[in-house]
Amino acid sequence: MTSFVPLTTVFPGLVWLMAALALVQGLRRAALWRVGAAAPVAWLDGLAKLPRRYLVDVHHVVARDAYASRMHAVVAGGLLAASILTALAILPPLADFRPYWFLVALAFGVTAIGSLLVGARRYPAKPKRLSAGRFQILPFLLVAYAVGGTITALILALGGGGGLFGSVALALAAAGGLGLAFEVRHGPMRHAAAGALHLVAHPRPGRFEGRPDTALQPLDLDAPRLGSEMPADFTWNRLLSYDACVSCGRCETACPAFAAGQPLNPKKLIQDLVAGLSPAEPAYAGNPYPGGRAAEGARGALARLIGPDARIHPDTLWSCTTCRACVEECPMMIEHVDAVVSLRRHETLERGALPEKAVVPVTELRQSGDPGGRPLASRTDFAAGLDLPRIAEREPVDVLLWLGEGAYDLRYGRSLRALIRLLREAQVDFAVLGAEERDTGDLARRLGDEATFQALARENIATLAKYRFKRIVTADPHALHALRNEYPAFDGHYTVTHHTALLLELIRAGKLNPGRLPDLSVTYHDPCYLARYNGETEAPRAVLDAIGVTRREMTRSGRRAMCCGGGGGAPVSDVPGERRIPDIRMAQAAETGAGIVAVACPSCTAMLEGVTDRKAEIRDVAELLLQAVEAGR
């Protein structure tokens, strides 16, 4: 094979042939993405920032698994370096420079080490969360390409012509290399090509700017189709993002619904979106949805995705708590929750197919501005005897206290009373809206009822426009997220602070002087909508540290904390599972041995206090701080 054409030409030619095959396979795959809706992409900015997005943002997540991080760095780095160096050897000065081929051999040798690490990850037994299928052939293709390439490069470095041994080595490299290129369309190499393009055209570029980019995008309610019914309803770059999935199962491990045995597996959900796009997609080879609800429906760009006889069962869709744990753990930075909400929007707005138990609260939100249908004036009943100031009677004020849905709950009313007493202690100039405060619409939006959310948002924004205040403070992370991140799309721009952040400010300013509570052992539970959605993990802990409690961290904490099960409309969707999510979370809290679970969200308070066999007490951070302030007098 090399007697008529020099090996120095054939070997680089092989890599160029691999690149051509990979390009053809990639273009065949890209033809599927083109069925999606148009999406604006800042191409030049994305391309310029690709190296940093890959080497910093992606590897920040990959590094959470030390073995995977080392494996990926070695095999990906070696593969790219070896292939590029070999391709450049088509240039005569390099082709005849024997030390250059030693460098090529070194790069292939690194690839071979990485390939063995990939193989050790899957053989003789792979971790349960990893998918099998075509991913199982990846180590063999990598080893063939790397070993064949190493031997071929060494022959050239030593000045050999190749002969039979060289031909065998080149054939081995060709089998592995062309096999890898072929797998760009349907196999495990698809994620590499799609992943790089996905990082350039990411639908949430703000995630790479060091800030949370978690607000749902407003839906055009005049559009001919609302939400996503079929693959073609997603934008093309979201279809691309689903192809970036490497089936590593990190999202699956992090998902609270999957842990509770509800019929949701985020990895399979993404793979069902991929499979729904192409009838030629290989069979899924990972863990199924719990409960045996593996619906198999029609495939194709115009195939319906949701239904008892479709690819995704409705119970799978409604099991999601929108906690973003899957998104937080995804090394390819795929937006699972955006997909869920888009599918929900179609189910709710086009088909009226809300879960049965969610119909009443959503109807009440539409009609009365409260999911419980309670009078808005009753929101302040918890504060009987506290002389709660109304902003209509004393504006302007420094702080508008947004009470939120928790104000109607007797238990959380105790937390709000503690907060109000602390504000008075610190002489904070504050007031509430009273009967003018409507629900922010968070529940409606997470359940897909974008029309109700937008109506409530506009009503609240109109109310807030009547008054003068410096900032909004709330103890409800769901309200905080809506007001801070989602209302700006409707011209509602406010400075919104969580109550724990304000309390920390007051302590540091000397306006609150708490005593020490060293006898209390406390573990803090991070609310999803505070930690993951808004990046606030330190203020609640700093308040607890300021009062001298013995603080113990749960295994899953901070941005990686487990959900309480109270978000995304899950309590009203009420999809049954094998266990309850709050039971799992309280078991994790019990492992710390702490006698108190500190919380900072009314949903978390309700969910965790509902665990019947818990041994720890549930206390809001404000309640603990008030106890310390009183102890310090």
Phi, psi and omega in degrees: 000335183249008183287329181263331179241127182302147177299329179295343175263319183294317184296308175299325178299326177299316181294320177295325176294320175301315181297320179294317179295318178298321179295316179299313180295322178294320179293324176297322178290318182298334178299332178288323181294332185294346177287344181287167180290160179293152178212137178287133180226129175274084189299311184297317179295317180296318179295320180295327183264001182303314181303316180292319180300322181281310187283335182253299187292311180294314184288342172297323178280317180303323185294349177293338173251102188302317181296312180299324180296312179297315181301312184293318181297318183288310186288318180291315179298315180295317181298314180294313182297313182297317183291317181293316180298319180293319180298322180291340180289359173294341178283128185307316181301324180281322182301326183261007182261101189299322177301330178298321181290333172296321178295319178297317179299320178299316180297318177293325177297319176299318178300319180297319177297314178299323180297321177294324176296320177298316180296319180294337178289334188243344181229140005281345179218138180263155172303145186300328185285342180282142175280153179260239179063225184290344176296337182289340179271349184303313181301322182292319178295318180295315181297317180298313180295316184290313181292313178300319179293321179298313182295315180299316180295322179293321177301316179292324179293329181270000176084013180281158178272345177113294182060203181296318181298317178295323179295320178295316179298317179295321179296322178296314179297322180294317180299314180290315184293314179291329175295319177297317180295321179297327183284003179292332183280307185238347189262197187292341178278353178300321184294331180292313180290311181294325181297317180296316179293324178298320179294331177285317187254029185303135181290347177233072182298339178299339179297337182266003183257014177077021178222154176295134174236082192238358181289137173291144179282137179300146178261134175286106185287352176262003181294152181295333177226131182258125180076192184243120176258329187220166181305323183295346180280341176282154175291156185298325183283343172282322173299320175300316183297325180292328176290343178285350182298128181261005178058037181284339177081010178295323178295321179300315181294327184276340189291123179292326180293319178297318179297328181274001180077020172279158189283053178225130169227110185302326180295314179292326177302312179296319180292331174290326175293323177293312182294327180295338182279330188226121176297340182271002183296132177300156182298142177295137185229037178239192179294137181280181169293137175301151176091002175071024182263064182267070181294136177242114182243187180294154178244157178134160184302332183252015181277137179294135185266328187248134177156158179303333180249012179259185184292326184240119180289143179306325180298328176297316182297319185273358178281341186291133177267002183055031185284345180068016174297322178298317181294319180299325185267350185286118179291340178264004173059043177278146183260082181297317186295323177300320179295316180299313183293323178297318177294320178297322181301319178292316180300319185280311188276326182266322187251349183059035188256045174296152171303147188305316184285348180271348185297314183296308181298324179291321177298317179296322177300319181294323189266325188235353180080012177214132184294341177265000181069019183275152179299136180298330179293340181280354182299333183261009182298331181299336188265020180307126179091354182262354180053064185284119183288140175262139183293333179296340184259349187210025178290157358281160177227162176285318187233126168263115181274113178271116188283318179080180184296331182297343182297334180282344183273128183299320181293312182288341174303327177295321179294317179293323176298320178297318180297316181297320178296324178292320177297321177292319178302320182273001179058043176282134178277101186222165176201169179238164177283333183070230183291350179274352180276118173259168174299144180292342182093007182304313182300314180300317183294317180294331178275003176095358181272075183295328181296315179293319178301312183296323178295315179294320180299315182292323177295316180293320180296320177296321178294313182296330180295342182280345191237160180249126178204160183271323179201163176257135175241134179217150176264004183250107181299331178292318176293319179302314182296316180297312183292319184281317192251333187253333177289332179304332178295344180244025178069029173252097186249116184221155167272118185238129185236138174285150186298329179292325177294320177295317180298322177295319176302316183293324177294312183292334178275358180079011180275342171236131184236081183286151169279187182253142179237065187291344182278351181267130173256125190229138167241137185259132177261120181281123173291138181301318185282354173260312185281301184282319183284331186232002172071013182264105179236339189269325184301311179300321179292322179294324176296315179297320178294326182293337180259007168076019178286161173275108186261130180236131183271140170286160179302318176257110184214174181063220181292346181255014181294156178274144180294151175277348182096005187261003184258173173065017182078008183302320180298328179268337173291317171054053176278124184289152176221193179279332179219174175258139181302314180297330177296319179295317181295319179292330175294323176293323177294321181297330179298337180281341183078005181288145179272347182228135170256112179278138181231167181212038184198134180296326178294317179296319178302311183295316184292315184285326176291340179282357177283115191287327185258022181289150179254344181265153177272144178259120182225134174289151179304322179296323179295318179292321179294319178299318178301319181290321178297317179293326179290335183272357181283000000 
